[in-house]
């Protein structure tokens, strides 16, 4: 019988990031300056982001970027991440499908986000910067960045969505232990924060709003830059290590996945997981089915519009062409399952628009039911975000049972659920409810989408 775990050695950690854009015939739309309505130039972006990361952001053509030794050495403390055959889940479902999962939760931050945090902190240090600022929603990105900043010797300022800051004090303490300063957002420490507080008193905040504050904090401080944990091209580039490792592990056992499933908030873990496989599909070398899973409460791919929109509520960030619910969309506070961003990576958006991948949306109660099945079968308590991917994979495996097809499913298990026990408590108490925005709600949020730049 095949082994449960397919091991890679330390030497098999990828030496290069793979840039999926190089193989896309129609490239993702460029970021646009909301003032000039022209594509953002490197010079404009360098006021906010590190130089090297701006190069990566704008480069649609270079297929491989070498991973510097400093980053690879850091990866060695938690990579390669395991690829596991989910024998017990297959048995529990009675499916002929073969399910494999790639688990990214094996580090203190508990998710894949450390892959990009390490890269971004490394390049900031190389540039001689003093510190970095960022936002965090549930806290995973802030935690990952605090760890990376501590390792590479940078100051780290985190704006944490107020609702999470109050509900998830433990995340906050991990960040503080790694030396980060954590401020609940919206706050009175920035101009935009004060404006939002005035406009929406008592708000529990949103990711879009925290982004605006973190950007302001970076551009008003000497020697600081802003870093972002998802959505951007550079983040998907760094996350390609997930897919590259999975690809190599499958090669070792002579198996090819048929269907690759992941959850999407901003699109980085899914974008990284699918990267080398999608590259093969784009080059016509192989075929795969790709399935993005999102929450029904924040359904950017399945119900959003493919348009230019701001990445943040405060409208200080560039415009990105993406599937969006409108930058004023604030997901229901009863939604416990993460993945609360109104937009989506431009790479994932363009691929979805081209029909290269599918998307499904699920409600949170059914997601937690799937997470429970997975936890019992495979022994890992999944992050609620990952629960969406699990729900998608379970449904596909059950479809295989119906049709008798022995498909190979690769499931992206982006993180652990240890920091989401409040959500599990609601689920276990039976107090978890589902919320799906009405068409009317969406029309209201779409009204926030600005006039579209022409000829882009
Ligand atoms: C942040 C996060 C996500 C969603 O972000 P993406 O950029 O879409 O990957 C998914 N799972 C976990 C565990 C996360 O922490």
XYZ file of C-alpha atoms and ligand atoms in Angstrom:
471
model
C 0.000 0.000 0.000
C 1.047 3.556 -0.678
C 2.423 5.582 2.245
C 0.333 8.168 4.067
C 2.987 10.836 3.848
C 4.987 11.640 0.761
C 8.253 13.073 2.017
C 10.490 15.589 0.371
C 13.976 16.373 1.671
C 15.259 19.797 2.712
C 17.204 19.958 -0.575
C 13.919 19.569 -2.419
C 12.512 22.846 -1.089
C 12.096 24.858 -4.306
C 15.109 26.964 -5.325
C 12.954 29.262 -7.489
C 9.512 30.815 -7.276
C 7.373 30.145 -10.335
C 5.647 33.140 -11.930
C 2.402 31.855 -13.439
C 1.861 35.135 -15.333
C 4.755 34.206 -17.655
C 2.587 31.426 -19.103
C -0.651 33.413 -19.351
C -1.360 34.581 -22.903
C -3.801 37.217 -21.638
C -2.055 38.752 -18.624
C -3.878 39.917 -15.506
C -4.840 43.586 -15.812
C -2.267 46.044 -14.389
C -2.818 47.974 -11.165
C -4.072 51.456 -11.983
C -3.396 54.789 -10.284
C -6.811 56.099 -9.206
C -5.659 59.691 -9.773
C -4.251 59.422 -13.304
C -6.198 56.266 -14.318
C -2.905 55.032 -15.858
C -1.087 51.802 -14.916
C 0.947 52.209 -11.733
C 4.639 52.768 -12.452
C 7.456 51.177 -10.475
C 8.343 54.614 -9.138
C 4.827 55.173 -7.771
C 4.715 51.728 -6.177
C 8.153 52.112 -4.586
C 6.792 54.815 -2.301
C 4.646 52.149 -0.646
C 6.349 48.789 -1.324
C 9.933 47.471 -1.254
C 11.874 47.818 -4.510
C 12.497 44.146 -5.178
C 8.850 43.329 -4.478
C 7.723 46.036 -6.923
C 9.861 44.370 -9.620
C 8.179 41.052 -8.861
C 4.774 42.709 -8.852
C 5.165 44.218 -12.308
C 7.016 41.382 -14.045
C 4.598 39.388 -16.213
C 7.320 37.651 -18.211
C 10.098 36.179 -16.071
C 9.125 32.568 -15.442
C 11.382 31.835 -12.457
C 12.733 34.012 -9.642
C 15.580 32.560 -7.607
C 14.718 32.218 -3.908
C 17.548 33.913 -1.955
C 19.442 31.716 0.504
C 18.235 33.780 3.482
C 14.632 32.911 2.645
C 15.351 29.248 1.841
C 17.179 28.877 5.160
C 14.159 30.251 6.983
C 11.853 27.931 5.013
C 13.903 24.992 6.319
C 12.530 25.483 9.831
C 9.031 24.506 8.660
C 9.257 23.284 5.058
C 8.842 21.126 3.042
C 5.242 20.961 4.214
C 3.626 17.527 4.225
C 1.597 16.074 1.374
C -0.645 13.445 2.926
C -2.900 10.786 1.417
C -6.230 11.142 3.262
C -6.922 7.392 3.473
C -9.191 7.810 6.497
C -11.269 10.548 4.916
C -11.676 8.459 1.747
C -12.871 5.558 3.909
C -15.246 7.755 5.906
C -16.784 9.014 2.666
C -16.764 5.621 0.944
C -15.428 7.268 -2.182
C -13.330 5.674 -4.912
C -11.589 9.053 -5.275
C -8.046 9.403 -3.945
C -7.672 12.486 -1.780
C -4.343 14.132 -0.964
C -3.910 17.225 1.141
C -1.008 19.670 1.326
C -0.883 21.004 4.891
C 0.493 24.511 5.429
C -0.416 24.830 9.112
C 2.804 23.337 10.520
C 4.250 26.578 11.890
C 3.355 28.883 14.772
C 1.471 31.337 12.563
C -0.604 28.311 11.600
C -0.957 28.945 7.877
C 0.668 29.332 4.468
C 1.060 33.076 5.076
C 4.575 32.644 6.486
C 5.785 31.704 2.961
C 5.238 35.248 1.737
C 5.912 36.979 5.072
C 9.445 35.533 5.074
C 10.074 36.740 1.528
C 8.671 40.222 2.106
C 10.572 40.745 5.364
C 13.785 39.499 3.746
C 13.567 41.964 0.839
C 12.685 44.845 3.187
C 15.780 44.109 5.249
C 17.938 43.836 2.120
C 16.770 47.317 1.145
C 17.952 48.643 4.505
C 14.484 49.542 5.780
C 13.688 49.993 9.464
C 10.252 48.479 9.557
C 7.117 47.278 7.870
C 3.433 47.951 8.443
C 0.466 45.787 7.616
C -3.137 44.939 8.390
C -4.469 41.672 9.664
C -8.010 40.323 9.756
C -8.311 37.198 11.823
C -4.640 37.573 12.720
C -2.892 34.910 10.647
C -1.045 37.329 8.401
C -0.038 39.611 11.271
C 1.280 36.602 13.164
C 3.241 35.366 10.165
C 4.702 38.801 9.537
C 5.672 39.272 13.196
C 7.576 36.003 13.051
C 9.364 36.952 9.834
C 10.096 40.511 11.037
C 11.583 39.155 14.264
C 13.794 36.747 12.304
C 15.111 39.331 9.851
C 15.386 42.164 12.425
C 12.636 44.610 11.410
C 10.132 46.685 13.355
C 6.573 45.472 12.689
C 3.388 47.577 13.019
C 0.098 45.693 12.670
C -3.409 47.145 12.282
C -5.807 44.411 13.361
C -9.508 44.474 12.443
C -11.188 45.568 15.686
C -13.704 42.718 15.785
C -10.886 40.176 15.694
C -8.689 42.186 18.063
C -11.429 41.841 20.674
C -12.485 38.276 19.822
C -9.041 36.801 19.271
C -6.781 38.075 22.058
C -4.535 35.038 21.737
C -3.466 35.913 18.200
C -2.597 39.369 19.431
C -0.380 37.920 22.150
C 1.531 35.746 19.687
C 2.239 38.865 17.605
C 3.335 40.831 20.662
C 5.585 37.981 21.745
C 7.388 38.260 18.419
C 7.785 41.992 19.062
C 5.070 43.515 16.860
C 2.948 46.475 17.942
C -0.751 45.734 17.409
C -3.444 48.449 17.046
C -7.187 47.756 16.674
C -8.598 49.213 13.440
C -10.249 51.618 12.790
C -8.108 53.621 15.195
C -7.458 57.276 15.934
C -3.759 56.869 15.040
C -4.357 57.651 11.357
C -6.287 60.260 9.419
C -8.250 57.643 7.496
C -9.028 55.740 10.711
C -10.434 58.873 12.326
C -12.552 59.535 9.226
C -13.966 55.997 9.198
C -14.727 56.180 12.940
C -16.644 59.384 12.337
C -18.565 57.911 9.390
C -19.325 54.539 11.003
C -19.213 54.930 14.790
C -19.086 51.596 16.625
C -17.890 49.697 13.545
C -15.992 46.457 14.197
C -13.811 47.290 11.211
C -12.913 45.446 8.052
C -9.835 44.313 6.227
C -10.240 47.075 3.632
C -10.286 49.682 6.361
C -7.235 48.249 8.163
C -5.339 48.247 4.842
C -5.952 51.990 4.474
C -4.572 52.631 7.954
C -1.488 50.447 7.476
C -0.638 52.136 4.165
C -0.965 55.569 5.778
C 1.245 54.459 8.678
C 3.950 53.335 6.218
C 4.010 56.384 3.951
C 4.082 58.804 6.877
C 7.118 57.111 8.507
C 10.712 57.358 7.303
C 12.228 53.944 6.452
C 8.969 52.018 6.527
C 7.105 50.209 3.779
C 3.755 48.538 3.641
C 3.405 44.794 3.018
C 0.304 42.825 2.079
C -0.437 39.175 2.845
C -2.596 38.247 -0.125
C -4.137 39.457 -3.405
C -0.941 40.912 -4.963
C 0.989 39.152 -7.736
C 4.142 39.032 -5.587
C 2.294 37.136 -2.852
C 1.021 34.513 -5.296
C 4.578 34.273 -6.622
C 5.943 33.461 -3.142
C 3.117 31.027 -2.453
C 4.104 29.024 -5.533
C 6.380 27.044 -3.186
C 3.219 25.192 -2.067
C 2.375 24.001 -5.564
C 5.983 23.344 -6.568
C 6.492 21.066 -3.558
C 3.188 19.288 -4.195
C 4.107 18.833 -7.860
C 7.469 17.319 -6.943
C 5.938 15.001 -4.340
C 3.378 13.710 -6.846
C 6.171 13.114 -9.350
C 7.959 10.970 -6.770
C 5.008 8.591 -6.476
C 4.075 8.730 -10.151
C 0.608 10.167 -9.486
C -1.051 13.127 -11.205
C -3.938 14.969 -9.565
C -7.091 15.393 -11.674
C -8.806 18.018 -9.558
C -7.168 20.694 -7.390
C -9.309 22.405 -4.762
C -8.499 25.345 -2.518
C -10.172 28.118 -0.578
C -10.010 31.731 -1.717
C -9.972 34.906 0.346
C -7.591 37.076 -1.658
C -6.483 34.079 -3.693
C -2.894 33.522 -2.504
C -2.935 29.969 -1.146
C -5.009 28.722 -4.067
C -2.881 30.686 -6.541
C 0.295 29.180 -5.050
C -1.101 25.662 -4.893
C -2.281 25.590 -8.492
C 0.625 27.575 -10.016
C 2.788 24.829 -11.606
C -0.258 22.739 -12.554
C -2.028 25.717 -14.134
C 1.249 26.482 -15.944
C 1.119 23.019 -17.526
C -2.495 23.573 -18.495
C -1.743 26.985 -20.009
C 1.163 25.516 -22.003
C -1.070 22.670 -23.187
C 1.061 19.989 -21.493
C -1.566 18.577 -19.146
C -5.148 19.124 -18.071
C -6.505 19.647 -14.582
C -9.740 20.860 -13.058
C -9.254 23.744 -10.639
C -11.915 24.589 -8.080
C -11.913 27.753 -5.954
C -14.115 27.643 -2.866
C -15.398 30.801 -1.192
C -17.920 31.641 1.532
C -21.502 32.308 0.439
C -21.380 35.345 2.752
C -18.526 36.963 0.773
C -18.941 35.518 -2.738
C -16.608 37.611 -4.886
C -16.002 35.030 -7.649
C -19.493 33.537 -7.817
C -21.501 36.768 -7.482
C -19.035 39.639 -7.904
C -18.348 41.832 -10.915
C -15.124 41.681 -12.950
C -14.208 45.369 -12.803
C -11.596 47.816 -11.602
C -12.100 48.546 -7.908
C -10.156 49.816 -4.919
C -8.459 47.154 -2.798
C -9.388 49.073 0.372
C -12.349 50.846 1.941
C -10.461 54.107 2.407
C -9.687 54.240 -1.330
C -5.987 55.008 -0.826
C -4.758 51.883 -2.662
C -4.434 51.439 -6.430
C -7.313 50.076 -8.487
C -7.169 46.414 -9.423
C -9.259 44.655 -12.046
C -10.755 41.775 -10.159
C -13.929 39.997 -9.190
C -15.248 42.361 -6.538
C -18.282 42.892 -4.351
C -17.492 46.612 -4.157
C -14.933 48.189 -1.823
C -17.662 49.227 0.609
C -18.778 45.607 1.108
C -18.428 44.652 4.771
C -19.204 40.967 5.326
C -21.687 40.056 8.032
C -20.074 40.011 11.499
C -21.778 36.661 12.190
C -19.485 35.153 9.588
C -16.805 33.306 11.555
C -15.066 31.528 8.743
C -12.409 34.001 7.545
C -12.107 34.833 3.840
C -13.722 38.234 4.288
C -12.068 40.287 1.532
C -14.335 42.027 -1.018
C -11.982 41.446 -3.973
C -9.748 38.769 -5.436
C -6.231 38.381 -6.872
C -6.067 39.731 -10.437
C -4.344 36.495 -11.526
C -7.112 34.274 -10.146
C -9.723 36.711 -11.484
C -8.318 36.637 -15.026
C -7.965 32.831 -15.021
C -11.528 32.462 -13.774
C -12.704 34.956 -16.366
C -10.970 32.886 -19.078
C -12.832 29.786 -17.897
C -9.620 28.083 -16.740
C -11.110 27.371 -13.317
C -14.424 26.900 -11.496
C -15.741 28.435 -8.286
C -18.193 27.264 -5.626
C -19.610 29.068 -2.582
C -20.663 27.425 0.697
C -22.394 28.565 3.868
C -20.483 28.433 7.123
C -22.462 25.734 8.939
C -21.873 23.200 6.162
C -18.227 24.247 6.079
C -17.833 23.473 9.794
C -19.612 20.135 9.305
C -17.009 19.293 6.667
C -14.217 20.514 8.970
C -15.521 18.194 11.716
C -15.547 15.185 9.369
C -11.978 16.015 8.333
C -10.773 16.561 11.914
C -12.160 13.178 13.002
C -10.791 11.326 9.983
C -7.371 12.926 9.556
C -6.567 14.173 13.058
C -6.003 17.794 12.044
C -8.352 20.539 13.258
C -8.564 22.715 10.155
C -8.788 26.501 9.951
C -12.331 27.582 9.022
C -10.911 28.975 5.768
C -9.449 25.575 4.948
C -12.812 24.085 5.895
C -14.199 25.661 2.731
C -11.675 23.759 0.611
C -12.481 20.583 2.562
C -16.186 21.039 1.924
C -15.457 21.460 -1.779
C -13.197 18.380 -1.869
C -15.714 16.258 0.071
C -18.512 17.215 -2.310
C -16.345 16.385 -5.315
C -15.330 13.062 -3.711
C -19.013 12.268 -3.168
C -19.727 13.150 -6.797
C -17.015 10.622 -7.697
C -18.781 8.057 -5.502
C -21.996 8.680 -7.419
C -20.296 8.309 -10.800
C -17.828 5.625 -9.709
C -14.869 7.687 -10.944
C -11.462 7.145 -9.307
C -10.327 10.749 -9.593
C -7.272 12.056 -7.740
C -8.108 15.151 -5.706
C -5.498 17.543 -4.306
C -6.837 19.608 -1.435
C -5.077 22.735 -0.199
C -5.206 22.640 3.588
C -4.086 26.191 4.207
C -3.990 26.197 8.003
C -4.860 24.954 11.469
C -7.954 25.908 13.438
C -6.320 26.346 16.857
C -6.939 30.068 16.849
C -10.540 29.800 15.718
C -11.997 27.986 18.678
C -14.601 30.728 19.218
C -16.044 29.765 15.853
C -15.873 26.067 16.716
C -17.619 26.904 19.999
C -20.512 28.511 18.097
C -20.644 25.484 15.832
C -20.608 23.019 18.743
C -23.222 25.026 20.691
C -25.469 25.046 17.628
C -25.579 28.848 17.659
C -23.813 29.280 14.321
C -26.046 30.850 11.709
C -25.672 31.396 8.003
C -25.900 34.644 6.189
C -26.076 35.154 2.461
C -26.184 38.739 1.184
C -29.316 39.497 -0.847
C -29.106 40.791 -4.406
C -30.167 44.121 -2.940
C -27.234 44.108 -0.494
C -24.888 43.438 -3.393
C -26.339 46.226 -5.539
C -25.680 48.613 -2.656
C -22.072 47.433 -2.361
C -21.481 47.510 -6.145
C -22.313 51.226 -6.003
C -18.897 51.716 -4.349
C -17.112 50.561 -7.518
C -15.538 53.697 -9.072
C -15.830 54.782 -12.743
C -13.813 52.427 -14.930
C -10.531 53.478 -16.553
C -10.887 53.397 -20.354
C -8.936 51.217 -22.784
C -7.438 48.951 -20.131
C -5.527 34.035 5.127
C -5.938 32.659 4.995
C -6.649 32.206 3.876
C -7.135 33.119 2.784
O -6.183 33.859 2.100
P -5.752 33.559 0.622
O -4.909 34.690 0.237
O -6.989 33.440 -0.209
O -5.004 32.292 0.650
C -6.962 30.875 3.804
N -6.629 30.018 4.774
C -5.946 30.398 5.856
C -5.628 29.400 6.908
C -5.570 31.725 6.009
O -4.894 32.104 7.090
